[in-house]
Coordinates of C-alpha atoms in Angstrom, one line a residue:
X1 CA 68.9 144.4 71.5
X2 CA 67.1 146.1 74.4
X3 CA 69.8 147.8 76.5
X4 CA 67.9 149.3 79.3
X5 CA 67.7 147.0 82.3
X6 CA 66.3 148.8 85.3
X7 CA 64.3 151.3 83.3
X8 CA 62.7 148.6 81.2
X9 CA 59.5 148.9 83.1
X10 CA 58.5 152.1 81.3
X11 CA 58.3 150.2 78.0
X12 CA 56.0 147.4 79.0
X13 CA 52.5 147.8 77.9
X14 CA 49.6 150.2 78.2
X15 CA 49.5 150.1 82.0
X16 CA 52.9 152.0 81.9
X17 CA 51.7 154.7 79.6
X18 CA 51.9 157.5 82.3
X19 CA 55.6 156.8 82.6
X20 CA 56.1 157.1 78.8
X21 CA 54.0 160.2 78.7
X22 CA 56.2 162.0 81.2
X23 CA 59.4 160.8 79.5
X24 CA 58.1 162.2 76.2
X25 CA 57.8 165.6 77.9
X26 CA 61.6 165.5 78.6
X27 CA 62.5 164.6 75.0
X28 CA 61.9 160.8 74.5
X29 CA 60.6 159.7 71.1
X30 CA 59.2 156.3 70.1
X31 CA 62.7 154.9 69.4
X32 CA 64.2 156.0 72.7
X33 CA 62.3 153.8 75.1
X34 CA 64.6 150.8 74.5
X35 CA 67.7 152.8 75.1
X36 CA 69.5 152.8 78.5
X37 CA 68.8 155.7 80.7
X38 CA 72.0 157.3 81.8
X39 CA 72.1 159.7 84.7
X40 CA 74.5 162.6 84.5
X41 CA 75.1 163.6 88.1
X42 CA 76.2 167.2 87.7
X43 CA 78.0 169.0 90.5
X44 CA 78.0 172.3 88.8
X45 CA 78.0 175.4 91.1
X46 CA 79.4 178.9 91.0
X47 CA 80.0 178.6 94.8
X48 CA 83.6 177.5 94.1
X49 CA 86.1 177.6 91.2
X50 CA 86.4 173.9 91.6
X51 CA 82.9 173.3 90.2
X52 CA 82.2 176.4 88.1
X53 CA 83.3 174.6 84.9
X54 CA 81.3 171.4 85.4
X55 CA 78.1 172.3 83.6
X56 CA 80.0 172.6 80.3
X57 CA 81.4 169.1 80.9
X58 CA 78.0 167.8 81.8
X59 CA 76.5 169.1 78.6
X60 CA 79.4 167.4 76.7
X61 CA 78.8 164.1 78.6
X62 CA 75.1 164.4 77.7
X63 CA 75.9 164.7 74.0
X64 CA 78.3 161.9 74.2
X65 CA 75.9 159.5 75.9
X66 CA 73.2 160.4 73.4
X67 CA 75.6 159.8 70.5
X68 CA 76.6 156.4 72.0
X69 CA 72.9 155.3 71.9
X70 CA 71.7 156.1 75.4
X71 CA 69.2 158.6 76.8
X72 CA 70.9 160.9 79.2
X73 CA 69.0 162.5 82.1
X74 CA 70.8 165.2 84.0
X75 CA 70.4 166.1 87.6
X76 CA 72.2 168.2 90.1
X77 CA 74.2 167.5 93.3
X78 CA 75.5 169.9 95.9
X79 CA 79.0 171.1 96.8
X80 CA 80.6 172.9 99.7
X81 CA 83.8 174.9 98.9
X82 CA 86.4 173.8 101.5
X83 CA 88.6 176.7 100.7
X84 CA 85.9 179.3 101.2
X85 CA 84.4 177.7 104.3
X86 CA 87.9 177.0 105.8
X87 CA 88.2 178.4 109.3
X88 CA 84.5 179.1 109.7
X89 CA 81.4 177.2 111.1
X90 CA 80.7 176.4 107.4
X91 CA 83.6 173.9 107.3
X92 CA 81.5 171.7 109.6
X93 CA 79.3 171.0 106.6
X94 CA 82.2 169.9 104.3
X95 CA 82.5 166.2 105.3
X96 CA 78.7 166.1 105.9
X97 CA 78.3 167.1 102.2
X98 CA 80.0 163.8 101.3
X99 CA 77.1 161.9 102.7
X100 CA 74.5 164.3 101.3
X101 CA 76.1 163.9 97.8
X102 CA 76.1 160.1 98.1
X103 CA 72.5 160.1 99.3
X104 CA 71.4 162.4 96.5
X105 CA 73.0 160.4 93.7
X106 CA 71.6 157.2 95.1
X107 CA 68.2 158.7 95.5
X108 CA 68.0 160.1 92.0
X109 CA 69.4 157.0 90.2
X110 CA 67.4 154.5 92.2
X111 CA 64.3 156.6 92.3
X112 CA 64.3 156.9 88.5
X113 CA 65.6 153.4 87.8
X114 CA 68.6 154.7 85.8
X115 CA 70.7 152.1 84.0
X116 CA 74.0 153.8 84.7
X117 CA 75.5 157.0 86.0
X118 CA 78.3 159.4 85.0
X119 CA 79.2 161.5 88.0
X120 CA 81.0 164.8 87.5
X121 CA 82.6 166.5 90.5
X122 CA 85.3 169.1 91.4
X123 CA 85.7 170.0 95.0
X124 CA 87.0 167.5 97.6
X125 CA 83.8 165.8 98.8
X126 CA 82.2 165.5 95.3
X127 CA 84.5 162.5 94.5
X128 CA 84.1 160.2 97.6
X129 CA 80.4 161.2 97.8
X130 CA 79.9 160.0 94.2
X131 CA 81.9 156.9 94.7
X132 CA 80.1 155.9 97.9
X133 CA 76.8 156.1 95.9
X134 CA 78.3 154.2 93.0
X135 CA 79.4 151.4 95.3
X136 CA 76.0 151.2 97.1
X137 CA 74.0 151.1 93.9
X138 CA 76.2 148.8 91.8
X139 CA 75.0 150.0 88.5
X140 CA 77.5 150.7 85.6
X141 CA 79.2 154.0 86.5
X142 CA 82.1 156.2 85.7
X143 CA 83.5 159.3 87.4
X144 CA 84.6 162.4 85.6
X145 CA 86.9 164.9 87.5
X146 CA 86.2 168.5 86.6
X147 CA 89.9 169.1 86.5
X148 CA 92.6 170.9 88.4
X149 CA 93.2 174.7 88.5
X150 CA 96.3 176.1 86.8
X151 CA 98.8 177.7 89.2
X152 CA 98.6 181.3 90.0
X153 CA 101.7 183.5 89.8
X154 CA 103.0 186.4 91.7
X155 CA 106.5 187.9 91.2
X156 CA 107.7 184.7 89.4
X157 CA 106.4 182.3 92.1
X158 CA 103.8 179.6 91.4
X159 CA 100.9 179.9 93.8
X160 CA 98.0 177.7 95.1
X161 CA 95.2 178.5 97.5
X162 CA 97.4 177.3 100.3
X163 CA 99.8 180.1 99.5
X164 CA 97.2 182.6 100.6
X165 CA 96.6 180.8 103.9
X166 CA 100.4 180.7 104.6
X167 CA 100.7 184.4 103.6
X168 CA 98.3 185.3 106.5
X169 CA 100.6 183.5 108.9
X170 CA 103.7 185.1 107.4
X171 CA 102.1 188.6 107.6
X172 CA 101.0 188.1 111.2
X173 CA 104.6 187.0 112.0
X174 CA 106.0 190.1 110.4
X175 CA 107.7 188.2 107.6
X176 CA 105.9 189.9 104.7
X177 CA 104.2 193.2 104.3
X178 CA 100.5 194.0 103.4
X179 CA 101.5 194.6 99.7
X180 CA 102.8 191.1 99.4
X181 CA 99.9 189.5 101.3
X182 CA 97.5 191.3 99.0
X183 CA 99.5 190.3 95.9
X184 CA 99.4 186.6 96.9
X185 CA 95.7 186.7 97.7
X186 CA 94.8 188.4 94.4
X187 CA 96.8 186.0 92.3
X188 CA 96.5 182.6 94.0
X189 CA 93.5 181.3 92.1
X190 CA 93.5 182.3 88.4
X191 CA 90.3 180.6 87.3
X192 CA 88.3 177.3 87.1
X193 CA 89.5 174.1 88.6
X194 CA 90.1 172.4 91.9
X195 CA 93.1 173.3 94.2
X196 CA 96.2 172.8 92.2
X197 CA 98.7 170.9 94.4
X198 CA 98.4 167.2 95.4
X199 CA 95.7 168.2 97.8
X200 CA 92.5 166.3 98.5
X201 CA 90.7 166.8 95.2
X202 CA 93.7 165.8 93.0
X203 CA 94.5 163.0 95.4
X204 CA 91.1 161.5 95.1
X205 CA 90.9 161.9 91.3
X206 CA 94.3 160.1 91.1
X207 CA 92.9 157.3 93.4
X208 CA 89.9 156.8 91.2
X209 CA 92.0 156.6 88.0
X210 CA 94.2 154.1 89.8
X211 CA 91.1 152.1 90.8
X212 CA 89.8 152.0 87.3
X213 CA 86.7 154.1 87.7
X214 CA 88.0 157.0 85.5
X215 CA 89.7 157.1 82.2
X216 CA 93.6 157.1 82.0
X217 CA 95.2 160.6 82.3
X218 CA 91.8 162.2 83.2
X219 CA 92.7 162.8 86.8
X220 CA 95.4 165.3 86.2
X221 CA 94.0 167.4 83.4
X222 CA 93.5 171.1 83.8
X223 CA 89.8 172.2 84.0
X224 CA 90.2 174.8 81.3
X225 CA 92.0 172.7 78.7
X226 CA 90.2 171.2 75.7
X227 CA 91.4 167.7 76.5
X228 CA 89.2 167.7 79.7
X229 CA 86.0 168.2 77.7
X230 CA 87.2 165.6 75.1
X231 CA 87.9 163.1 77.9
X232 CA 84.5 163.7 79.4
X233 CA 82.8 162.8 76.1
X234 CA 85.0 159.6 75.9
X235 CA 83.9 158.8 79.4
X236 CA 80.2 158.8 78.3
X237 CA 81.0 156.4 75.5
X238 CA 82.9 154.2 77.9
X239 CA 79.9 154.2 80.3
X240 CA 77.4 153.2 77.6
X241 CA 79.7 150.4 76.6
X242 CA 79.9 149.3 80.2
X243 CA 76.1 149.2 80.3
X244 CA 76.1 147.0 77.2
X245 CA 78.6 144.6 78.8
X246 CA 77.2 145.0 82.3
X247 CA 80.5 145.9 83.8
X248 CA 79.6 146.7 87.4
X249 CA 81.3 148.7 90.2
X250 CA 81.5 145.5 92.3
X251 CA 83.8 144.0 89.6
X252 CA 86.1 147.0 89.8
X253 CA 86.0 148.2 93.4
X254 CA 87.7 145.1 94.7
X255 CA 90.4 144.7 97.4
X256 CA 93.0 144.9 94.6
X257 CA 91.6 148.2 93.4
X258 CA 91.8 149.7 96.9
X259 CA 95.4 148.5 97.3
X260 CA 96.3 150.0 93.9
X261 CA 94.7 153.3 95.0
X262 CA 96.7 153.4 98.2
X263 CA 99.9 152.6 96.4
X264 CA 99.4 155.5 94.0
X265 CA 98.4 157.9 96.8
X266 CA 101.7 157.0 98.6
X267 CA 103.7 157.5 95.4
X268 CA 102.3 160.9 94.6
X269 CA 102.4 162.2 98.2
X270 CA 98.6 162.5 98.5
X271 CA 96.3 163.9 101.2
X272 CA 95.5 162.4 104.6
X273 CA 91.9 162.7 103.7
X274 CA 92.3 159.8 101.3
X275 CA 92.6 157.5 104.3
X276 CA 89.2 158.6 105.5
X277 CA 87.5 158.5 102.1
X278 CA 88.9 155.2 100.9
X279 CA 87.8 153.6 104.2
X280 CA 84.3 155.0 103.6
X281 CA 84.1 153.9 100.0
X282 CA 85.4 150.4 100.9
X283 CA 82.6 150.2 103.6
X284 CA 80.0 151.0 100.9
X285 CA 81.6 148.4 98.5
X286 CA 81.7 145.7 101.2
X287 CA 85.5 145.5 101.0
X288 CA 87.4 144.9 104.2
X289 CA 89.9 147.8 104.5
X290 CA 91.5 149.0 107.7
X291 CA 94.0 151.6 108.8
X292 CA 96.6 148.8 109.1
X293 CA 96.4 148.3 105.3
X294 CA 97.7 151.8 104.7
X295 CA 100.7 151.2 107.0
X296 CA 101.5 147.9 105.2
X297 CA 101.5 149.5 101.8
X298 CA 103.4 152.5 103.0
X299 CA 106.3 150.3 104.1
X300 CA 106.9 149.1 100.5
X301 CA 105.9 152.1 98.3
X302 CA 108.3 155.1 97.9
X303 CA 107.2 158.7 97.3
X304 CA 108.1 159.3 93.7
X305 CA 106.6 162.8 93.0
X306 CA 107.8 166.2 94.0
X307 CA 104.4 167.9 94.5
X308 CA 103.0 170.6 96.7
X309 CA 102.1 171.1 99.5
X310 CA 105.6 170.0 100.7
X311 CA 107.2 169.8 97.3
X312 CA 107.8 172.2 94.3
X313 CA 105.3 171.3 91.6
X314 CA 101.5 171.3 91.0
X315 CA 99.3 168.8 89.3
X316 CA 99.4 170.2 85.8
X317 CA 103.2 169.6 86.0
X318 CA 102.6 166.0 86.9
X319 CA 100.2 165.7 83.9
X320 CA 102.9 167.0 81.6
X321 CA 105.4 164.5 83.0
X322 CA 103.2 161.5 82.2
X323 CA 100.4 161.7 84.8
X324 CA 99.1 158.9 86.9
X325 CA 99.7 156.2 84.2
X326 CA 103.4 156.9 84.4
X327 CA 103.4 156.6 88.2
X328 CA 101.3 153.4 87.9
X329 CA 103.6 151.8 85.3
X330 CA 106.6 152.4 87.6
X331 CA 104.7 150.7 90.5
X332 CA 103.6 147.9 88.2
X333 CA 107.2 147.3 87.0
X334 CA 108.2 146.8 90.6
X335 CA 105.3 144.5 91.5
X336 CA 103.6 147.1 93.6
X337 CA 100.4 147.2 91.6
X338 CA 97.8 144.5 90.8
X339 CA 98.0 144.5 87.0
X340 CA 95.0 142.1 86.6
X341 CA 92.6 144.6 88.3
X342 CA 89.7 145.5 86.0
X343 CA 88.9 148.9 84.7
X344 CA 85.5 150.4 83.6
X345 CA 86.6 150.0 80.0
X346 CA 86.8 146.2 80.4
X347 CA 90.6 146.2 80.1
X348 CA 93.0 145.3 82.9
X349 CA 95.5 147.8 84.4
X350 CA 98.4 146.0 82.8
X351 CA 96.7 146.2 79.4
X352 CA 96.1 149.9 79.7
X353 CA 99.7 150.5 80.8
X354 CA 101.3 148.3 78.2
X355 CA 102.8 151.1 76.1
X356 CA 103.8 153.4 79.0
X357 CA 107.5 153.4 79.7
X358 CA 108.7 151.9 83.0
X359 CA 110.8 155.0 83.8
X360 CA 109.7 158.7 83.7
X361 CA 111.0 161.1 81.0
X362 CA 114.5 162.4 81.6
X363 CA 113.7 166.0 80.8
X364 CA 111.6 166.6 84.0
X365 CA 112.0 166.1 87.7
X366 CA 108.3 166.1 88.8
X367 CA 108.3 162.3 88.8
X368 CA 111.6 161.0 90.2
X369 CA 113.4 157.9 88.8
X370 CA 112.8 154.7 90.8
X371 CA 116.3 154.7 92.2
X372 CA 116.1 158.3 93.4
X373 CA 112.7 158.8 95.1
X374 CA 111.7 161.7 97.2
X375 CA 111.3 159.4 100.2
X376 CA 112.1 155.7 100.4
X377 CA 108.8 154.9 102.1
X378 CA 105.3 156.4 101.9
X379 CA 104.4 159.6 103.7
X380 CA 101.1 158.7 105.4
X381 CA 101.8 157.2 108.8
X382 CA 99.3 155.6 111.1
X383 CA 100.1 156.4 114.7
X384 CA 98.8 154.6 117.8
X385 CA 99.3 155.0 121.5
X386 CA 97.3 155.9 124.6
X387 CA 96.2 159.1 122.8
X388 CA 95.0 157.2 119.7
X389 CA 94.1 153.6 120.6
X390 CA 92.1 153.4 117.3
X391 CA 94.7 155.3 115.4
X392 CA 95.6 158.7 114.0
X393 CA 97.0 159.8 110.7
X394 CA 100.2 161.8 110.1
X395 CA 101.6 163.2 106.9
X396 CA 105.4 163.4 107.2
X397 CA 106.5 164.5 103.7
X398 CA 108.6 167.7 104.1
X399 CA 109.0 167.2 107.8
X400 CA 112.6 167.7 109.0
X401 CA 112.0 166.4 112.5
X402 CA 109.4 163.6 112.5
X403 CA 109.6 163.2 116.3
X404 CA 108.7 165.8 119.0
X405 CA 108.0 165.7 122.7
X406 CA 106.6 168.9 124.2
X407 CA 104.1 170.6 126.5
X408 CA 100.5 170.4 125.5
X409 CA 98.7 173.6 124.5
X410 CA 95.1 172.7 124.7
X411 CA 92.2 174.3 122.6
X412 CA 88.6 173.4 122.5
X413 CA 88.1 174.7 119.0
X414 CA 90.0 175.6 115.8
X415 CA 89.1 179.3 116.3
X416 CA 90.7 179.5 119.7
X417 CA 93.9 177.8 118.4
X418 CA 94.2 180.1 115.4
X419 CA 93.8 183.1 117.7
X420 CA 96.7 182.0 119.9
X421 CA 99.0 181.3 116.9
X422 CA 98.3 184.8 115.4
X423 CA 98.8 186.4 118.8
X424 CA 102.3 184.7 119.0
X425 CA 101.3 182.7 122.1
X426 CA 102.7 179.4 120.6
X427 CA 106.4 178.8 121.0
X428 CA 108.9 176.3 119.4
X429 CA 108.6 172.9 121.1
X430 CA 104.8 173.2 121.9
X431 CA 102.4 170.5 120.9
X432 CA 99.0 172.0 120.1
X433 CA 95.9 170.0 120.9
X434 CA 92.7 170.9 119.1
X435 CA 89.8 168.8 120.3
X436 CA 86.0 168.4 120.1
X437 CA 86.4 168.9 116.3
X438 CA 85.8 165.2 115.4
X439 CA 83.0 163.7 113.4
X440 CA 80.6 163.8 116.3
X441 CA 82.1 166.5 118.4
X442 CA 82.5 169.2 115.7
X443 CA 80.3 167.9 114.4
X444 CA 81.7 167.4 110.9
X445 CA 85.5 167.0 111.5
X446 CA 86.7 170.4 110.3
X447 CA 90.0 170.8 108.4
X448 CA 92.7 172.7 110.3
X449 CA 94.3 174.5 107.3
X450 CA 94.1 177.9 108.9
X451 CA 96.0 177.0 112.0
X452 CA 98.6 174.8 110.2
X453 CA 99.2 177.4 107.5
X454 CA 99.6 180.0 110.2
X455 CA 102.2 177.8 111.9
X456 CA 104.1 177.4 108.6
X457 CA 103.8 181.1 107.9
X458 CA 105.2 182.0 111.3
X459 CA 108.2 179.8 110.7
X460 CA 107.3 177.2 113.3
X461 CA 106.5 174.3 110.9
X462 CA 109.6 172.3 112.0
X463 CA 109.3 173.0 115.7
X464 CA 105.7 172.8 116.7
X465 CA 103.4 169.8 116.7
X466 CA 99.6 169.7 116.3
X467 CA 97.2 166.9 117.0
X468 CA 93.5 166.9 116.5
X469 CA 90.4 164.7 116.3
X470 CA 89.5 166.9 113.3
X471 CA 91.0 166.6 109.8
X472 CA 93.6 168.5 107.8
X473 CA 93.4 170.0 104.4
X474 CA 95.3 168.2 101.6
X475 CA 97.3 171.4 101.5
X476 CA 98.6 170.9 105.1
X477 CA 102.1 169.8 105.9
X478 CA 104.2 169.8 109.0
X479 CA 104.4 167.7 112.2
X480 CA 100.6 167.3 112.5
X481 CA 98.4 164.3 113.4
X482 CA 94.7 164.2 112.5
X483 CA 91.8 161.8 112.7
X484 CA 92.8 161.0 116.4
X485 CA 90.4 158.3 117.5
X486 CA 88.5 157.8 119.7
X487 CA 87.6 161.5 119.5
X488 CA 87.1 163.8 122.4
X489 CA 83.3 163.8 122.1
X490 CA 83.0 160.1 123.0
X491 CA 85.6 160.2 125.8
X492 CA 88.7 159.5 123.9
X493 CA 92.0 160.2 125.7
X494 CA 92.4 163.4 123.7
X495 CA 89.6 164.8 125.9
X496 CA 91.7 164.1 129.0
X497 CA 94.8 166.1 128.1
X498 CA 95.5 169.0 130.3
X499 CA 97.5 172.2 129.6
X500 CA 101.2 171.5 130.0
X501 CA 101.0 167.7 129.8
X502 CA 103.9 166.1 127.9
X503 CA 103.0 164.7 124.6
X504 CA 105.2 162.6 122.2
X505 CA 104.6 162.5 118.4
X506 CA 107.0 159.9 117.0
X507 CA 106.3 159.2 113.3
X508 CA 109.2 156.7 112.9
X509 CA 108.0 154.8 116.0
X510 CA 104.4 155.2 114.9
X511 CA 103.5 156.5 118.4
X512 CA 101.2 159.1 119.7
X513 CA 101.5 159.1 123.5
X514 CA 100.4 161.2 126.4
X515 CA 103.1 161.0 129.0
X516 CA 100.7 160.5 131.9
X517 CA 100.4 157.4 134.1
X518 CA 97.5 155.0 133.6
X519 CA 96.3 155.8 137.1
X520 CA 96.1 159.5 136.4
X521 CA 94.3 158.9 133.1
X522 CA 91.8 156.7 134.9
X523 CA 91.2 159.4 137.5
X524 CA 90.6 162.0 134.8
X525 CA 88.4 159.7 132.9
X526 CA 86.2 159.1 135.9
X527 CA 85.7 162.8 136.2
X528 CA 85.1 163.4 132.5
X529 CA 81.6 164.4 131.3
X530 CA 80.5 164.6 127.7
X531 CA 79.6 168.0 126.3
X532 CA 76.0 168.7 125.3
X533 CA 75.5 168.5 121.5
X534 CA 76.3 171.7 119.7
X535 CA 73.4 171.3 117.4
X536 CA 70.0 169.8 118.2
X537 CA 68.2 170.1 114.8
X538 CA 69.1 170.0 111.2
X539 CA 71.6 168.1 109.2
X540 CA 74.5 168.6 111.7
X541 CA 72.4 167.1 114.5
X542 CA 71.4 164.1 112.4
X543 CA 75.0 163.6 111.2
X544 CA 76.3 163.7 114.8
X545 CA 73.8 161.0 115.8
X546 CA 74.7 158.7 112.9
X547 CA 78.4 159.1 112.2
X548 CA 81.0 156.5 113.1
X549 CA 84.6 156.9 114.2
X550 CA 87.1 158.4 111.8
X551 CA 89.1 155.2 112.2
X552 CA 86.5 153.4 110.0
X553 CA 85.8 156.3 107.6
X554 CA 83.3 158.4 109.5
X555 CA 80.4 156.7 107.7
X556 CA 76.8 157.2 108.5
X557 CA 75.2 153.9 107.5
X558 CA 77.3 151.3 109.3

């Protein structure tokens, strides 16, 4: 049986001999020309600990694909380290890299007529970038997460990279000394793997497992553990079998799969970035998904897991407690998951979860029992109002006061905001506005981890609000609202806020409101002028011209 479909052209006759000649140069023998060509999209990079272990996994996937009867062809994709670029101009390239990764994988796979692709990623944008490409191409595909980092430790405390950002705020606020700041910084990241809490990377890996595009348990494995490499090899076998059976992403990335992913994200307390990325992937897959769907699912799904940034535990603890399959089985048992949704292995969700108990183990408290959740409803709230007519996203886990009305403190950039916080110019009751950081205005929609961590470190997390047309790191928590749309660069109301205006953030009421009359807003809008573009050449300039609103995923091909 000839298994290769798209790459079949290289086997047909003398006129195709140049193709065969070039493939012989990369290792093909006479018996290999009828085997499926499997792309290994390798996100390996020493730029970030998230990706520095990926090459070993790629080599293992390559061997697995070859053993399963395919011909693997490895190629590279890029990454941007969010943690390293945080608070700099470089962070403007982070969300842009999602599109570059998607375009690169699509280009390589379609350009070489590959029959399937196994994508390996680590840092935040690797995952949605790969899945956007997978949805576009619709060839058999599987995603392999490079794995989470293990927690750092300092003086008996578990640390993540967010601990280092918060320590800066605590030091500037006089709450810790330089010795402790140095100790936290030196011990926060002990080795390979993506950021350890339920931040964006672990949120998206969990979502992909829930959607059926990754193997069970794979999304919460530690990068340095042997089971991660073993799972990678099994993923290659699963992909080759999917090629044989022509199980396509379009059969898996259905409306039910996206609803399953949102339910799991709510249950684990995942990142606000999941909203942006799932909207973008759904767009590529041709699935109708909106911000309202997140709110609908939030109303019925509790937060079951006690995970950082607002909780106590990290993702390796979740893995030890039963991982994403345990969370999914609890949701399935309460009719909050589509059990008939298909997985890449050809089995349904219900079939895969058949032997998983409906309640978590009693000897742990990472995953709470159904009748004792962390929160009765999901933590990602969609806010609307005259400041966000298209919507904004708040993450309210760990927030003691989910409603605040206070004077606006307006900043035109993340840097200006951080400088004011560190200089102790922000007071309890203030509502910080950081604008012109949206998809077009930034451009690139930077994450505000440095300012939000500085607020937490200064002890103002429960008394200061922050709204932005930019994004937040998955490590952010507090009374913060991101993805405010329309953004300032296109004349959204956030561009019209003036210093001292009263702003209300009301998470229970799902409201984001500028307490200014319609007449005054109309006057300000008539006087508003768009700012000239910050970049006129290069990838950021192209991105700013193409990118859509964050309310539909900040996609570049709509």
